[in-house]
mmCIF file of C-alpha atoms in Angstrom:
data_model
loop_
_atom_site.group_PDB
_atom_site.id
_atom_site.type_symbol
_atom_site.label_atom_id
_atom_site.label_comp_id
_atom_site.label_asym_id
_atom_site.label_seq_id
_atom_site.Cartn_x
_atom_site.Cartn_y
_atom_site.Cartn_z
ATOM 1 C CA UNK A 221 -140.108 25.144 -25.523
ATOM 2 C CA UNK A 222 -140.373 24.371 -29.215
ATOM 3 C CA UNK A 223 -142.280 21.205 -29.111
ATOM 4 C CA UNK A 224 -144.145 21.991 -32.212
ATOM 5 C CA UNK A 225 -142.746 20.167 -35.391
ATOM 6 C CA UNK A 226 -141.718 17.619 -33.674
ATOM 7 C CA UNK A 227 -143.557 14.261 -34.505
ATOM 8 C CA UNK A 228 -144.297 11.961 -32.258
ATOM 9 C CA UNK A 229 -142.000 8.911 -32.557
ATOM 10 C CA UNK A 230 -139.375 11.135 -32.310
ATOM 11 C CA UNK A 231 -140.695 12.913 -28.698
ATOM 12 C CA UNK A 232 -140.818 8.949 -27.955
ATOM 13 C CA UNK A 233 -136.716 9.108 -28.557
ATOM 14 C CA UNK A 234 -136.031 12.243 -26.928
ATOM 15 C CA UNK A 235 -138.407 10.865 -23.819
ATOM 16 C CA UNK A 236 -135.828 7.502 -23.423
ATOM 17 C CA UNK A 237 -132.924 9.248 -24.240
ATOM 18 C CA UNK A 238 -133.423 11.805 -21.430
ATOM 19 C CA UNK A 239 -134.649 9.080 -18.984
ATOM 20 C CA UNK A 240 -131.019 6.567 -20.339
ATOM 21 C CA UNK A 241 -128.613 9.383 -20.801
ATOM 22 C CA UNK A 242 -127.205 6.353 -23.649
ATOM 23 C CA UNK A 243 -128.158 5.811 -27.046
ATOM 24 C CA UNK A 244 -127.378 1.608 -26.570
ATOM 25 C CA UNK A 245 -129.857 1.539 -23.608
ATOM 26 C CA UNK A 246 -132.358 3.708 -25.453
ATOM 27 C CA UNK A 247 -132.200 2.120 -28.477
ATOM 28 C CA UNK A 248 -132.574 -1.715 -26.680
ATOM 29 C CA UNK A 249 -136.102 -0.131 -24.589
ATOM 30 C CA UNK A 250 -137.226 1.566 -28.050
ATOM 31 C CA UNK A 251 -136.569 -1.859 -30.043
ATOM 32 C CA UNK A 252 -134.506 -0.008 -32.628
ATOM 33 C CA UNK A 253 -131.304 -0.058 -34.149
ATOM 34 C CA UNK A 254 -128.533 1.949 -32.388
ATOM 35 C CA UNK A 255 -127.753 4.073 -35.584
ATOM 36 C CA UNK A 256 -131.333 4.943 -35.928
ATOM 37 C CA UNK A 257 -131.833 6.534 -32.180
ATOM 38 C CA UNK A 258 -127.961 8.334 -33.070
ATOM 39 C CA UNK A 259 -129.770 9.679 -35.914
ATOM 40 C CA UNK A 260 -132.965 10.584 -33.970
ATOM 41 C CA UNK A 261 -130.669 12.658 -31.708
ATOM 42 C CA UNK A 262 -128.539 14.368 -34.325
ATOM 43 C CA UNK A 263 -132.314 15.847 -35.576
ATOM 44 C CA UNK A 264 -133.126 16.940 -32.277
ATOM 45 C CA UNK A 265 -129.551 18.912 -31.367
ATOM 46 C CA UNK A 266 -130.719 20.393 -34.707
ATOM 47 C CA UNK A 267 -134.049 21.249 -33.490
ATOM 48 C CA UNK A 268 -133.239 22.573 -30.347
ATOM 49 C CA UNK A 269 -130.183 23.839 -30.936
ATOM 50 C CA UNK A 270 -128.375 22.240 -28.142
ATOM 51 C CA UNK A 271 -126.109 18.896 -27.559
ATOM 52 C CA UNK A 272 -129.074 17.435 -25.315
ATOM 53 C CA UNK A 273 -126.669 14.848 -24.180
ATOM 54 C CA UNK A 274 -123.030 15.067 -23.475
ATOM 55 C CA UNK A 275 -120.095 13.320 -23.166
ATOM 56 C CA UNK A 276 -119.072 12.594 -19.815
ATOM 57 C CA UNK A 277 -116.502 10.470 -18.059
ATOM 58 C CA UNK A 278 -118.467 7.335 -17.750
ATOM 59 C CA UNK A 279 -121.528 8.077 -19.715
ATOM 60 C CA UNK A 280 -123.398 11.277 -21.369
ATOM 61 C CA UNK A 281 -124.582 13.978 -19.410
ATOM 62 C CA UNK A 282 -127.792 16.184 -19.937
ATOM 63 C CA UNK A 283 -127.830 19.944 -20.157
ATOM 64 C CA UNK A 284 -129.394 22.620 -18.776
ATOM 65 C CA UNK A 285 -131.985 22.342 -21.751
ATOM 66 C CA UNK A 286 -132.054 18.682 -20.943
ATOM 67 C CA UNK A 287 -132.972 18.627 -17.648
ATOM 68 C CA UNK A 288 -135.920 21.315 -18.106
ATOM 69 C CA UNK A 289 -137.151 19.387 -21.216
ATOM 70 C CA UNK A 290 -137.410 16.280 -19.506
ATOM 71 C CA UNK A 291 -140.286 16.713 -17.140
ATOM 72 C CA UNK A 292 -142.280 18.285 -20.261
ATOM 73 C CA UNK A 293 -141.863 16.022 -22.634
ATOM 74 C CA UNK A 294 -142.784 13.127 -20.032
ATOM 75 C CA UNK A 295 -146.313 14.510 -19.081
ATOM 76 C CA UNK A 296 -146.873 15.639 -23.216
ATOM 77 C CA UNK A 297 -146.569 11.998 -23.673
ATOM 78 C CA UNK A 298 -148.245 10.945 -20.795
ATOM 79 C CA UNK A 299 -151.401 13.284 -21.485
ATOM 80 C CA UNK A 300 -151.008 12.362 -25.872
ATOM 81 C CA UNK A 301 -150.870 8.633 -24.580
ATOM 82 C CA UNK A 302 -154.228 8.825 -22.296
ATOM 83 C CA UNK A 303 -155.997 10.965 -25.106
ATOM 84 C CA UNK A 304 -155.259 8.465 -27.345
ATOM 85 C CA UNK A 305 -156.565 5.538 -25.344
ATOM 86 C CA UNK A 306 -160.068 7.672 -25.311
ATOM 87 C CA UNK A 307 -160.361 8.545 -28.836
ATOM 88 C CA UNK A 308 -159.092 5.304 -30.877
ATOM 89 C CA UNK A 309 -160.855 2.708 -28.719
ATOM 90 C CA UNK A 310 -160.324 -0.746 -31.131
ATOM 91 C CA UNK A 311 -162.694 -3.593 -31.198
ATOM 92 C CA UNK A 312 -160.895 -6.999 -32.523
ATOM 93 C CA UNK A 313 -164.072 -8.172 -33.315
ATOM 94 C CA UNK A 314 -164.916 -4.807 -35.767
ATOM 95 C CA UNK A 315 -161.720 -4.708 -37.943
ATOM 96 C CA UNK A 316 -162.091 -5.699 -41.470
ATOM 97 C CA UNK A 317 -158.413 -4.739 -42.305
ATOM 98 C CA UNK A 318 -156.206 -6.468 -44.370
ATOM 99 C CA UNK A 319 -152.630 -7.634 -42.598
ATOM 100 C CA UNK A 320 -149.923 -7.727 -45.131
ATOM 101 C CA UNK A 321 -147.109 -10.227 -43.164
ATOM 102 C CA UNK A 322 -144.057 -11.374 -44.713
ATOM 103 C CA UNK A 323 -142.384 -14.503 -42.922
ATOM 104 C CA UNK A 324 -139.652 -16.893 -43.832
ATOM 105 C CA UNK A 325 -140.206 -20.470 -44.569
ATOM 106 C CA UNK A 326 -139.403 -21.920 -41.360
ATOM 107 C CA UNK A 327 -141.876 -19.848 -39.346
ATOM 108 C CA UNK A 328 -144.415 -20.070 -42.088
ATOM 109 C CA UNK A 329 -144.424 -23.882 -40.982
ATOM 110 C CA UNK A 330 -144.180 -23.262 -37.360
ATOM 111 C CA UNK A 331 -145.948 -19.992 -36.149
ATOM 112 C CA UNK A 332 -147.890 -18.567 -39.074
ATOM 113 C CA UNK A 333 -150.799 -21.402 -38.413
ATOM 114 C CA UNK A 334 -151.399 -19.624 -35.017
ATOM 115 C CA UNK A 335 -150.986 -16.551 -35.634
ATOM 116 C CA UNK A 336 -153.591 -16.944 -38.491
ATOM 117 C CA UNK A 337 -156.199 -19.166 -36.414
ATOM 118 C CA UNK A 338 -155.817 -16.322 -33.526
ATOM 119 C CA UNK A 339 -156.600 -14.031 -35.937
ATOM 120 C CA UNK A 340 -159.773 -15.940 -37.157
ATOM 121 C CA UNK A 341 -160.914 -16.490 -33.437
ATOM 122 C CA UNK A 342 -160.870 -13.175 -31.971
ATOM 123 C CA UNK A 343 -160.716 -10.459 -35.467
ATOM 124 C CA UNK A 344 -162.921 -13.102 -38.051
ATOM 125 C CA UNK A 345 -163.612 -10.522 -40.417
ATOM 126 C CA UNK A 346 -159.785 -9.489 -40.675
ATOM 127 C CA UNK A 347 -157.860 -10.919 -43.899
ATOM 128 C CA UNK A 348 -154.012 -11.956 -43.671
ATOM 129 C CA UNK A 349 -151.610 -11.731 -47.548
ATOM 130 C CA UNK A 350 -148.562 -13.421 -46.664
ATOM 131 C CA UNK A 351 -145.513 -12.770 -48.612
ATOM 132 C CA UNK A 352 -141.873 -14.143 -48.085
ATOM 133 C CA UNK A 353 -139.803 -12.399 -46.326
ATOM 134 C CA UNK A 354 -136.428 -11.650 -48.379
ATOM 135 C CA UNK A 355 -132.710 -11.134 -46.778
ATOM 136 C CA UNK A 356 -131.212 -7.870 -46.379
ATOM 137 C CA UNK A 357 -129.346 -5.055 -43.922
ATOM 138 C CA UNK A 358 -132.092 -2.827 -42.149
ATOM 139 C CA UNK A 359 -132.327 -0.031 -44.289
ATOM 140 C CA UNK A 360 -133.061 -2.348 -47.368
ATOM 141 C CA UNK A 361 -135.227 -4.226 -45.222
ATOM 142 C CA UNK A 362 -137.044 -0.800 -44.366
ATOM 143 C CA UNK A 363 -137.396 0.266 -47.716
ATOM 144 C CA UNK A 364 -139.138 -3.172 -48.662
ATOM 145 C CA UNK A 365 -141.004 -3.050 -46.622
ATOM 146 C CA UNK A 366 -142.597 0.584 -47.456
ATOM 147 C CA UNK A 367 -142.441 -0.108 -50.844
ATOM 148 C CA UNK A 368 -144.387 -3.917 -50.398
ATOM 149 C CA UNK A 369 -146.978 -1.909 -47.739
ATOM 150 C CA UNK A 370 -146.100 -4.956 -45.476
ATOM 151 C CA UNK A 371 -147.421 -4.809 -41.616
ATOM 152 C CA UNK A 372 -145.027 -6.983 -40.307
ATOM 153 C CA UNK A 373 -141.924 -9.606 -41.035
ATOM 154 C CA UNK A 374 -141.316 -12.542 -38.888
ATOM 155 C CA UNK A 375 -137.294 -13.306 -39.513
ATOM 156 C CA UNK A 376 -134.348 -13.916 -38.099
ATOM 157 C CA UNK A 377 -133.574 -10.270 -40.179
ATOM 158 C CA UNK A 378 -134.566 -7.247 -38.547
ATOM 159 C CA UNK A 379 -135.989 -3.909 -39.771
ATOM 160 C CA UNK A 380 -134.836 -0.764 -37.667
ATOM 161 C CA UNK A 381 -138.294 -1.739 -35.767
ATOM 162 C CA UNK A 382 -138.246 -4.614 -34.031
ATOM 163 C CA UNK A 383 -138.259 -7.058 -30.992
ATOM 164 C CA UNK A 384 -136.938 -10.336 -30.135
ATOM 165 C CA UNK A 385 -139.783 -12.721 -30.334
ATOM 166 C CA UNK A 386 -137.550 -15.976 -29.291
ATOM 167 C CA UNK A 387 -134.334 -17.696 -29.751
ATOM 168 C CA UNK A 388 -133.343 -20.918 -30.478
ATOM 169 C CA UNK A 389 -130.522 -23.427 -31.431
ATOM 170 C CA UNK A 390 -129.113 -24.981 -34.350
ATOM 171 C CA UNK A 391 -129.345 -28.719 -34.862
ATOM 172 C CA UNK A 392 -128.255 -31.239 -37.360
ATOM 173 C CA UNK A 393 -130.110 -33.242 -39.436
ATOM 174 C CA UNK A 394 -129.470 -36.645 -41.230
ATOM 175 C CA UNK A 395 -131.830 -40.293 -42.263
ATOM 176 C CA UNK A 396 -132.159 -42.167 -39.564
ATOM 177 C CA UNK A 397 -129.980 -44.760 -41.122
ATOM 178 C CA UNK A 398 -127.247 -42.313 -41.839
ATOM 179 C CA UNK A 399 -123.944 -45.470 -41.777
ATOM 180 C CA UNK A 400 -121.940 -42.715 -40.701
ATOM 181 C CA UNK A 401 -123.862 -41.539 -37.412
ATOM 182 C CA UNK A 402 -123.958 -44.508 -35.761
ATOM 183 C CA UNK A 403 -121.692 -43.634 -33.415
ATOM 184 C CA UNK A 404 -122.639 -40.189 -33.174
ATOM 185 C CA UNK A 405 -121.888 -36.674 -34.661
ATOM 186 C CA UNK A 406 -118.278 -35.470 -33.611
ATOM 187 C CA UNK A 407 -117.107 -32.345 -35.120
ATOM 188 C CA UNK A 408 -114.645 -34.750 -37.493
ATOM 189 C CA UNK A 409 -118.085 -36.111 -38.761
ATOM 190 C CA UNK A 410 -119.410 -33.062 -39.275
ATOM 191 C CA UNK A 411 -116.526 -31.717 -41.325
ATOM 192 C CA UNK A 412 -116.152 -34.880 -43.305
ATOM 193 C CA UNK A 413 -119.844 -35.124 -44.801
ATOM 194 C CA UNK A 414 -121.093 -33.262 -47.270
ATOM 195 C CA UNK A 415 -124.007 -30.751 -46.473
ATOM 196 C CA UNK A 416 -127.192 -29.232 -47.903
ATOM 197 C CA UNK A 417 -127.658 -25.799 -46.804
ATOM 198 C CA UNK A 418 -130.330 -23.353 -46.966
ATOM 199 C CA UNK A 419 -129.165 -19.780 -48.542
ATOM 200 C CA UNK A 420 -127.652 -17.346 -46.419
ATOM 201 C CA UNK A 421 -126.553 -19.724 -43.763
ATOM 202 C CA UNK A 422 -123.141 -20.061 -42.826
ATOM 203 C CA UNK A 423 -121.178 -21.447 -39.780
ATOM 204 C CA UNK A 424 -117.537 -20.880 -38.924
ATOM 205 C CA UNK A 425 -115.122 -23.550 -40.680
ATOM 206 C CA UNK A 426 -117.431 -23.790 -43.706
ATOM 207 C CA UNK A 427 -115.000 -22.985 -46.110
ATOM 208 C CA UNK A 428 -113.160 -26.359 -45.311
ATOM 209 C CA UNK A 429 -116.340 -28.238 -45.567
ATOM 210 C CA UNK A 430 -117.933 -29.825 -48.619
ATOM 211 C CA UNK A 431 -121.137 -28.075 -49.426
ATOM 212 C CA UNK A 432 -122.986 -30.190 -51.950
ATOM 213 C CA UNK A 433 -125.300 -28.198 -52.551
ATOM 214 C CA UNK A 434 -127.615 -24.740 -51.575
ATOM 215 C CA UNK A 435 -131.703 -24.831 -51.598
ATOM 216 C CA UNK A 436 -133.962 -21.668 -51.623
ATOM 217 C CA UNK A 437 -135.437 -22.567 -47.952
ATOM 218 C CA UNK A 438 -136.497 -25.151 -45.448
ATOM 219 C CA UNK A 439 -139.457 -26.668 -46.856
ATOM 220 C CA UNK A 440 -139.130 -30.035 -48.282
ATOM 221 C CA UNK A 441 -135.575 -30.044 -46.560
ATOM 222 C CA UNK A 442 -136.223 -33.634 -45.026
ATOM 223 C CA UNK A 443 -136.898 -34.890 -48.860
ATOM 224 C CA UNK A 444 -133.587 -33.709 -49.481
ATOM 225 C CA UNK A 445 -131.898 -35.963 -46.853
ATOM 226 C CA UNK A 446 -134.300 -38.937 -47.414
ATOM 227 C CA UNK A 447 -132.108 -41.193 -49.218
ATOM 228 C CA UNK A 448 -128.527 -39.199 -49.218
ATOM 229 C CA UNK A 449 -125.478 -39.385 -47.451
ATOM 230 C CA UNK A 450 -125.374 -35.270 -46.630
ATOM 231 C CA UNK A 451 -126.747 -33.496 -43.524
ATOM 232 C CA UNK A 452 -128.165 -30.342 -43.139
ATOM 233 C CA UNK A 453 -128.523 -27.667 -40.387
ATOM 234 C CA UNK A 454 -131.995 -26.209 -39.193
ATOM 235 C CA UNK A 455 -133.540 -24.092 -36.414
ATOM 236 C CA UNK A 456 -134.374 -26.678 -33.326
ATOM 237 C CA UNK A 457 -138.071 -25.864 -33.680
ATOM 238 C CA UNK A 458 -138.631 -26.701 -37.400
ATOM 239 C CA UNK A 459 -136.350 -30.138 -36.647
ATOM 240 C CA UNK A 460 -139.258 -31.542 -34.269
ATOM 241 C CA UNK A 461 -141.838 -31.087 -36.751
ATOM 242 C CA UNK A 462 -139.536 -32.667 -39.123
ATOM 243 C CA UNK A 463 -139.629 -35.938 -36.707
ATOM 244 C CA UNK A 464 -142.837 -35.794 -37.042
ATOM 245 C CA UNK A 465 -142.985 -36.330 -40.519
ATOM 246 C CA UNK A 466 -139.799 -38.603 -41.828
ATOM 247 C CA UNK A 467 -138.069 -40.544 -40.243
ATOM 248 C CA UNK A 468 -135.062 -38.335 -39.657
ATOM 249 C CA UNK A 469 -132.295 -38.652 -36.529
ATOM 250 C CA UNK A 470 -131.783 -35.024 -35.193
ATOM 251 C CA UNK A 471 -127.740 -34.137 -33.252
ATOM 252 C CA UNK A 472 -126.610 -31.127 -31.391
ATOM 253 C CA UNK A 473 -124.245 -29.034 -33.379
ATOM 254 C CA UNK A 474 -120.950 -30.693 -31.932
ATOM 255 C CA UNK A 475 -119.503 -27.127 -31.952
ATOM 256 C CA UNK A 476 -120.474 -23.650 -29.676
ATOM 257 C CA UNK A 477 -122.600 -21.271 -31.921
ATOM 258 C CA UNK A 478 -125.093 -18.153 -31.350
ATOM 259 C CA UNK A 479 -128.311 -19.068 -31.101
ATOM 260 C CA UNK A 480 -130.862 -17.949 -34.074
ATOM 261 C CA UNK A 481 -133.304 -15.109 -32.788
ATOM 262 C CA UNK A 482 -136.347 -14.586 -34.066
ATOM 263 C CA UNK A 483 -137.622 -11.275 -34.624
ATOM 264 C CA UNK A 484 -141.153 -9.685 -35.118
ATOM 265 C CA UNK A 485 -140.120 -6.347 -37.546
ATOM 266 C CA UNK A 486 -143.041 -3.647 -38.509
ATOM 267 C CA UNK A 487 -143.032 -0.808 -40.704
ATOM 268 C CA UNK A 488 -142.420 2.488 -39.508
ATOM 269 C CA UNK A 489 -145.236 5.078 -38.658
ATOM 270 C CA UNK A 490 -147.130 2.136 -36.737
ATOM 271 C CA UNK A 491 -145.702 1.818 -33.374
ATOM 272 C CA UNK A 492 -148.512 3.744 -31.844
ATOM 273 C CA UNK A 493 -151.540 2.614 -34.485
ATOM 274 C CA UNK A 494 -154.121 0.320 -31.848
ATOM 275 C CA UNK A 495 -154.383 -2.001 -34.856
ATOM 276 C CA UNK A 496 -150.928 -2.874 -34.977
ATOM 277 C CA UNK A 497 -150.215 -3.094 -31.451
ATOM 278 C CA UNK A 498 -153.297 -5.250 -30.571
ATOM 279 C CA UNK A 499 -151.273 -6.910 -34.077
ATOM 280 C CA UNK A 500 -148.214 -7.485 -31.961
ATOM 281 C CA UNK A 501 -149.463 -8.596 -28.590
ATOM 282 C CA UNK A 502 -151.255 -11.384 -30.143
ATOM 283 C CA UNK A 503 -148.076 -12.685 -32.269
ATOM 284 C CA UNK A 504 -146.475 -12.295 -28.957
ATOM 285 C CA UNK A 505 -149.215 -14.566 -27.079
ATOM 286 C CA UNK A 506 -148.946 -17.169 -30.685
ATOM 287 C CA UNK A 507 -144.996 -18.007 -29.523
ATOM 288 C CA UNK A 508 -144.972 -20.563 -26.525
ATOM 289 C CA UNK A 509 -141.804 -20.082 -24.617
ATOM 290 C CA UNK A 510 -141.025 -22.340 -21.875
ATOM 291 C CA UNK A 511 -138.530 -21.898 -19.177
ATOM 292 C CA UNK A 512 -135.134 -20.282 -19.642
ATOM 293 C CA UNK A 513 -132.517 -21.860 -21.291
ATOM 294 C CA UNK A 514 -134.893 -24.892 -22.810
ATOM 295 C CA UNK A 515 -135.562 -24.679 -26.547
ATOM 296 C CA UNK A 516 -138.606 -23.122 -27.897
ATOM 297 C CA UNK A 517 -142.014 -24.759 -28.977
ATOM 298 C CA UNK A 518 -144.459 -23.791 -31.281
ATOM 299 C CA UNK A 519 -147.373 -26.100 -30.960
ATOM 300 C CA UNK A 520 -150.984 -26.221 -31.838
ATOM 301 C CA UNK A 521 -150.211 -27.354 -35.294
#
């Protein structure tokens, strides 16, 4: 079989696509994006010299290659995977690294203080930079991130390696005293008041709606609204800490809208690094979801 030149994220693709027989399924177990596992297979039909997977009536189909590589490549990894765990034991309490983690402003606030006093608990001689994490598609977001040597990016943008960390509503935030909210916010309210939005957002109907003006980012958002008749729309976790703060009143959108996920991104090449996966567990562990369905809380700050 010619294994050899194959790396090993990629035997990680051909592994799940042999076990899914479908690049969508693969791509959601491998937390990548759909067009990188269709490129991941287009190398290996190359490399082998064989369609792998093909179309079928209901879903692809493996060939006779297929179906002899697939027990291989399964114990390769297995055996790779358990040599691995021998030789690269890593010791949380040992690591002097340096983290490079770009985050936007709203999860700077509201995870970035855990994630940082984790860190100092169980890896105190490990140093975090923190950067801010910039908009983009993927593949921008990919080459950032090489060129930056970042570690990871907490966003609601995703790099082509990712997972969901949580997801979360949209709310609506005005003074407390807002004369025009005193009956509540109806989606005629909405419309009719001017807004202060953060760049990049946008919600269907805004380009009826009076946006009086655009700020770089969350922080000092409630300032904003102190004293004004506008309103502004924020992620349901950063309004509570808000509350906590000024004395703001805090409505439901009064329309249906997709929820904002949250995303932990890292560069490529680290997926199987100890390091970075002890990294990842332990942002995991920093996000306090509750049951299904309720809204997310970060606390501990």
């Amino acid at each position: 079989m010619r294994l050899k030149g194959l790396d090993l994220n990629l035997l990680m693709v051909l592994d799940i696509l042999l076990q899914e027989c479908n690049v969508s399924r693969a791509a959601q177990r491998l937390g990548l994006g759909q067009s990188t596992v269709s490129s991941s297979l287009a190398r290996l039909r190359e490399h082998f010299a064989d369609e792998l997977l093909v179309k079928g009536n209901h879903s692809m189909l493996p060939t006779a290659l297929s179906q002899e590589l697939k027990p291989l490549v399964r114990q390769w990894l297995q055996d790779v995977g358990g040599l691995l765990e021998q030789s690269t034991a890593f010791v949380p309490a040992q690591c002097d690294a340096t983290l490079r983690i770009a985050c936007t402003d709203d999860l700077a606030q509201q995870l970035l203080p855990r994630i940082i006093r984790a860190l100092g608990r169980q890896a105190p001689a490990m140093r975090v930079q923190l950067l801010a994490a910039p908009r983009g598609s993927a593949e921008n977001l990919d080459a950032w991130m090489a060129r930056q040597q970042i570690d990871f990016m907490i966003a609601s943008d995703a790099c082509s390696h990712s997972e969901a960390l949580f997801d979360e509503q949209w709310q609506c935030l005005a003074r407390t005293d807002h004369p025009a909210l005193q009956d509540g916010l109806s989606l005629e309210t909405f419309n009719r008041l001017p807004h202060l939005r953060v760049a990049g957002q946008h919600f269907a109907g805004d380009e009826t709606r009076d946006i009086c003006a655009w700020v770089p980012g969350y922080l000092a958002l409630d300032t904003y609204l102190d004293a004004g008749q506008a309103i502004a729309c924020v992620p349901a976790s950063l309004s509570r800490a808000y509350r906590t703060q000024r004395p703001l009143q805090v409505w439901p959108l009064p329309f249906d809208t997709a929820r904002l996920v949250q995303r932990l991104s890292w560069r490529a090449g680290a997926i199987q690094e100890p390091l970075h996966d002890w990294v990842r567990q332990l942002i995991r562990g920093c996000v306090n979801l509750p049951d299904k369905g309720a809204l997310p809380c970060v606390i501990g700050l």
